[in-house]
Amino acid sequence: MRAAPDSKISEVKTMDEIIRAVSKDGFVKISVVTARDAVQRANAIHHCSPTAIAALGRSLCAASMLGDLLKEENGTLTLRISGGGGLGSIIAVSDSEGNVRGMVSNPAFDLPTRPDGKLDVGGAVGKDGMLTVSRDIGLREPYVGSTELSPYLVESEQIPAACGLGVLVDTDHSVKAAGGFLVQLMPGAPEELITKLEDNIFMMDQLTTILDEDGADAILPQVMRGLEPETVLRHPMAYRCACSRARVEQALRQCGVQELQDMIADGKDTQVHCQFCDAEYVFTPAELQTLLDAENADAATD
């Protein structure tokens, strides 16, 4: 297979976007993401079952909204979900503009629909595990926080919550709608404001129905009903992987001298596939020898 170009950004033309708004009194901030194209891109890359893409899609939407809130221009945010279910681990990574990439360990795993006809995302993810959030803002070590997984599995379309995530899978297994919202209360928010938000979320239409029929702009007036929200920012987001041949070369060098020697001795091309996108990088034995020579040269100068 032909090697990928030296620098690859994997994305598609998209109508996906992130919207941020604030209530007139300044006590409530909300982020909304519509991500159908991004989630469908993930679906095409990983060949997911309907339940798997629903789980991965929710994770990508959550990571996008959280990553978009990073103040560091080159920061990244990673969600890792390990619930003990058949899907295995789910990883979703966002940059500071809400662009995402992700993967699921067992994308073909599926479960029968629940009695109410909905996808059994909770059963596929599992409930015995943790949700880990890592923020890399350019320091020596990333900030890592973990929480029990059960709050993530609460479906805001059924129970009032400050976060709503939804993926609607069509009958042909394509993604018909995907997105979510994240509400933040500022310090000093009065108790009656919290109650009003809870009531609004409880009374709103089904999230995926809003996304499918009316789009992300229709989420704001339902969640923020009576709070006079003002849109302060909106910009596109996409499924984007920043893998490159240079990064793969660095990863190969980190394999160590012995492993590089073994790959060279095999006499065959080495193919490296990106876990987040459909890029494949091919290295001939001669190219691997060049990497080995560079590694040996660096070791000699240490």
C-alpha positions as semicolon CSV with decimal commas, in nm:
position;residue;x (nm);y (nm);z (nm)
1;M;0,000;0,000;0,000
2;R;0,126;0,347;-0,082
3;A;0,260;0,541;0,216
4;A;0,065;0,836;0,343
5;P;0,202;1,187;0,282
6;D;0,450;1,334;0,528
7;S;0,182;1,540;0,700
8;K;-0,174;1,420;0,718
9;I;-0,477;1,593;0,861
10;S;-0,774;1,360;0,831
11;E;-1,098;1,553;0,813
12;V;-1,397;1,608;0,590
13;K;-1,604;1,906;0,490
14;T;-1,848;1,953;0,772
15;M;-2,145;2,147;0,899
16;D;-2,055;2,052;1,254
17;E;-2,003;2,337;1,498
18;I;-1,977;2,444;1,859
19;I;-2,194;2,722;1,999
20;R;-2,137;2,896;2,331
21;A;-2,388;3,121;2,502
22;V;-2,437;3,292;2,837
23;S;-2,752;3,393;3,024
24;K;-2,833;3,763;3,056
25;D;-2,749;3,761;3,427
26;G;-2,416;3,587;3,362
27;F;-2,484;3,299;3,600
28;V;-2,524;3,029;3,334
29;K;-2,292;2,931;3,052
30;I;-2,380;2,668;2,795
31;S;-2,186;2,490;2,522
32;V;-2,369;2,311;2,242
33;V;-2,210;2,085;1,981
34;T;-2,359;1,936;1,668
35;A;-2,131;1,662;1,539
36;R;-2,311;1,435;1,293
37;D;-2,037;1,449;1,030
38;A;-1,759;1,399;1,284
39;V;-1,928;1,097;1,437
40;Q;-2,010;0,952;1,095
41;R;-1,642;0,995;1,002
42;A;-1,549;0,791;1,311
43;N;-1,809;0,534;1,209
44;A;-1,658;0,502;0,861
45;I;-1,306;0,465;0,998
46;H;-1,379;0,209;1,270
47;H;-1,672;0,018;1,110
48;C;-1,876;0,037;1,427
49;S;-2,190;-0,147;1,526
50;P;-2,487;0,082;1,600
51;T;-2,429;0,055;1,975
52;A;-2,056;0,112;1,941
53;I;-2,092;0,430;1,735
54;A;-2,356;0,561;1,976
55;A;-2,113;0,514;2,265
56;L;-1,811;0,650;2,078
57;G;-2,016;0,937;1,937
58;R;-2,133;1,050;2,280
59;S;-1,774;1,040;2,401
60;L;-1,653;1,246;2,105
61;C;-1,924;1,507;2,168
62;A;-1,834;1,532;2,537
63;A;-1,462;1,560;2,461
64;S;-1,529;1,827;2,198
65;M;-1,719;2,054;2,435
66;L;-1,465;2,009;2,716
67;G;-1,167;2,056;2,486
68;D;-1,319;2,372;2,342
69;L;-1,315;2,519;2,693
70;L;-0,938;2,479;2,730
71;K;-0,764;2,815;2,754
72;E;-0,430;2,685;2,622
73;E;-0,406;2,717;2,244
74;N;-0,216;2,390;2,199
75;G;-0,387;2,203;2,480
76;T;-0,555;1,866;2,439
77;L;-0,813;1,680;2,641
78;T;-0,854;1,303;2,651
79;L;-1,151;1,103;2,780
80;R;-1,087;0,736;2,860
81;I;-1,385;0,521;2,946
82;S;-1,339;0,168;3,078
83;G;-1,665;0,021;3,200
84;G;-1,600;-0,351;3,179
85;G;-1,856;-0,400;2,901
86;G;-1,815;-0,571;2,565
87;L;-1,703;-0,253;2,388
88;G;-1,383;-0,244;2,591
89;S;-1,214;0,094;2,631
90;I;-1,331;0,410;2,459
91;I;-1,088;0,696;2,393
92;A;-1,189;1,042;2,270
93;V;-0,935;1,321;2,222
94;S;-1,009;1,688;2,155
95;D;-0,790;1,986;2,076
96;S;-0,858;2,334;2,210
97;E;-1,093;2,410;1,920
98;G;-1,315;2,109;1,979
99;N;-1,180;1,901;1,690
100;V;-1,186;1,535;1,788
101;R;-1,056;1,189;1,717
102;G;-1,132;0,863;1,893
103;M;-1,147;0,485;1,897
104;V;-1,323;0,195;2,068
105;S;-1,150;-0,134;2,146
106;N;-1,423;-0,364;2,011
107;P;-1,615;-0,162;1,749
108;A;-1,804;-0,464;1,615
109;F;-1,957;-0,552;1,953
110;D;-2,332;-0,500;1,972
111;L;-2,627;-0,576;2,199
112;P;-2,999;-0,618;2,131
113;T;-3,202;-0,301;2,172
114;R;-3,361;-0,234;2,510
115;P;-3,732;-0,300;2,571
116;D;-3,803;0,066;2,489
117;G;-3,641;0,023;2,147
118;K;-3,330;0,228;2,224
119;L;-2,970;0,115;2,185
120;D;-2,827;-0,044;2,500
121;V;-2,526;0,186;2,525
122;G;-2,500;0,146;2,904
123;G;-2,492;-0,232;2,878
124;A;-2,230;-0,227;2,603
125;V;-2,003;0,019;2,787
126;G;-2,052;-0,149;3,125
127;K;-2,101;0,008;3,465
128;D;-1,803;-0,123;3,662
129;G;-1,529;0,118;3,575
130;M;-1,396;0,468;3,559
131;L;-1,407;0,778;3,343
132;T;-1,063;0,941;3,327
133;V;-1,009;1,293;3,200
134;S;-0,655;1,401;3,105
135;R;-0,569;1,761;3,023
136;D;-0,237;1,822;2,852
137;I;-0,166;2,194;2,861
138;G;0,205;2,179;2,783
139;L;0,335;2,107;3,132
140;R;0,575;1,824;3,208
141;E;0,291;1,599;3,320
142;P;-0,076;1,618;3,213
143;Y;-0,348;1,681;3,470
144;V;-0,542;1,358;3,524
145;G;-0,869;1,318;3,709
146;S;-1,095;1,014;3,745
147;T;-1,453;0,957;3,850
148;E;-1,693;0,665;3,871
149;L;-1,846;0,578;3,539
150;S;-2,211;0,568;3,644
151;P;-2,280;0,945;3,603
152;Y;-2,167;0,921;3,240
153;L;-2,427;0,654;3,173
154;V;-2,717;0,868;3,295
155;E;-2,914;0,957;2,985
156;S;-3,022;1,317;3,002
157;E;-3,311;1,246;2,770
158;Q;-3,470;1,063;3,063
159;I;-3,323;1,224;3,376
160;P;-3,251;1,595;3,425
161;A;-2,877;1,665;3,409
162;A;-2,633;1,946;3,337
163;C;-2,493;1,752;3,042
164;G;-2,683;1,595;2,753
165;L;-2,531;1,368;2,488
166;G;-2,709;1,195;2,203
167;V;-2,641;0,996;1,886
168;L;-2,920;0,889;1,651
169;V;-2,831;0,591;1,433
170;D;-3,034;0,543;1,114
171;T;-3,171;0,211;0,988
172;D;-2,875;0,175;0,750
173;H;-2,638;0,214;1,051
174;S;-2,528;0,561;0,941
175;V;-2,529;0,850;1,187
176;K;-2,842;1,061;1,144
177;A;-2,773;1,309;1,425
178;A;-2,516;1,359;1,700
179;G;-2,443;1,630;1,952
180;G;-2,488;1,749;2,305
181;F;-2,490;2,035;2,550
182;L;-2,297;2,123;2,864
183;V;-2,437;2,368;3,118
184;Q;-2,209;2,544;3,366
185;L;-2,330;2,737;3,669
186;M;-2,119;3,030;3,779
187;P;-2,042;3,097;4,147
188;G;-2,330;3,268;4,328
189;A;-2,605;3,124;4,110
190;P;-2,928;3,140;4,311
191;E;-3,108;2,818;4,404
192;E;-3,416;2,911;4,203
193;L;-3,199;2,938;3,890
194;I;-3,077;2,583;3,941
195;T;-3,433;2,464;3,979
196;K;-3,536;2,645;3,662
197;L;-3,257;2,483;3,463
198;E;-3,353;2,140;3,592
199;D;-3,714;2,202;3,492
200;N;-3,610;2,324;3,147
201;I;-3,396;2,016;3,083
202;F;-3,665;1,784;3,211
203;M;-3,929;1,941;2,986
204;M;-3,718;1,974;2,670
205;D;-3,780;1,757;2,366
206;Q;-3,566;1,450;2,309
207;L;-3,213;1,571;2,234
208;T;-3,159;1,363;1,921
209;T;-3,499;1,471;1,786
210;I;-3,403;1,837;1,825
211;L;-3,069;1,778;1,653
212;D;-3,225;1,580;1,371
213;E;-3,522;1,807;1,302
214;D;-3,413;2,156;1,405
215;G;-3,036;2,162;1,464
216;A;-2,816;2,284;1,746
217;D;-2,962;2,635;1,756
218;A;-3,291;2,489;1,879
219;I;-3,124;2,345;2,188
220;L;-3,038;2,685;2,334
221;P;-3,394;2,820;2,376
222;Q;-3,512;2,495;2,533
223;V;-3,233;2,452;2,787
224;M;-3,208;2,828;2,856
225;R;-3,580;2,906;2,845
226;G;-3,650;3,227;3,039
227;L;-3,278;3,308;3,084
228;E;-3,236;3,529;2,775
229;P;-2,924;3,357;2,638
230;E;-2,682;3,551;2,422
231;T;-2,457;3,365;2,178
232;V;-2,098;3,468;2,239
233;L;-1,908;3,228;2,011
234;R;-1,962;2,977;1,735
235;H;-1,710;2,799;1,517
236;P;-1,678;2,476;1,317
237;M;-1,544;2,150;1,456
238;A;-1,447;1,828;1,278
239;Y;-1,308;1,480;1,316
240;R;-0,940;1,554;1,279
241;C;-0,632;1,341;1,329
242;A;-0,294;1,513;1,342
243;C;-0,088;1,201;1,280
244;S;0,214;1,242;1,050
245;R;0,502;1,041;0,916
246;A;0,740;1,237;1,138
247;R;0,545;1,137;1,449
248;V;0,543;0,773;1,340
249;E;0,919;0,787;1,282
250;Q;0,963;0,918;1,637
251;A;0,744;0,638;1,773
252;L;0,946;0,376;1,583
253;R;1,269;0,513;1,724
254;Q;1,124;0,483;2,071
255;C;1,071;0,111;2,011
256;G;1,441;0,065;2,082
257;V;1,744;-0,058;1,894
258;Q;1,671;-0,430;1,926
259;E;1,316;-0,407;1,790
260;L;1,429;-0,191;1,498
261;Q;1,702;-0,446;1,420
262;D;1,445;-0,726;1,426
263;M;1,216;-0,539;1,184
264;I;1,508;-0,473;0,947
265;A;1,622;-0,836;0,962
266;D;1,271;-0,947;0,865
267;G;1,338;-0,794;0,524
268;K;0,979;-0,678;0,469
269;D;0,813;-0,338;0,464
270;T;0,674;-0,231;0,802
271;Q;0,323;-0,092;0,801
272;V;0,206;0,133;1,084
273;H;-0,165;0,207;1,105
274;C;-0,298;0,506;1,301
275;Q;-0,549;0,391;1,563
276;F;-0,755;0,708;1,522
277;C;-0,783;0,743;1,144
278;D;-0,740;0,545;0,824
279;A;-0,382;0,656;0,757
280;E;-0,117;0,390;0,704
281;Y;0,255;0,462;0,695
282;V;0,494;0,223;0,519
283;F;0,865;0,196;0,597
284;T;1,108;-0,007;0,390
285;P;1,399;-0,189;0,560
286;A;1,630;0,083;0,423
287;E;1,418;0,355;0,583
288;L;1,417;0,165;0,911
289;Q;1,796;0,142;0,889
290;T;1,811;0,521;0,858
291;L;1,604;0,550;1,177
292;L;1,828;0,298;1,352
293;D;2,141;0,487;1,247
294;A;1,992;0,809;1,384
295;E;1,902;0,636;1,711
296;N;2,252;0,496;1,747
297;A;2,405;0,835;1,672
298;D;2,191;1,003;1,939
299;A;2,282;0,731;2,191
300;A;2,653;0,782;2,120
301;T;2,630;1,153;2,204
302;D;2,441;1,105;2,533
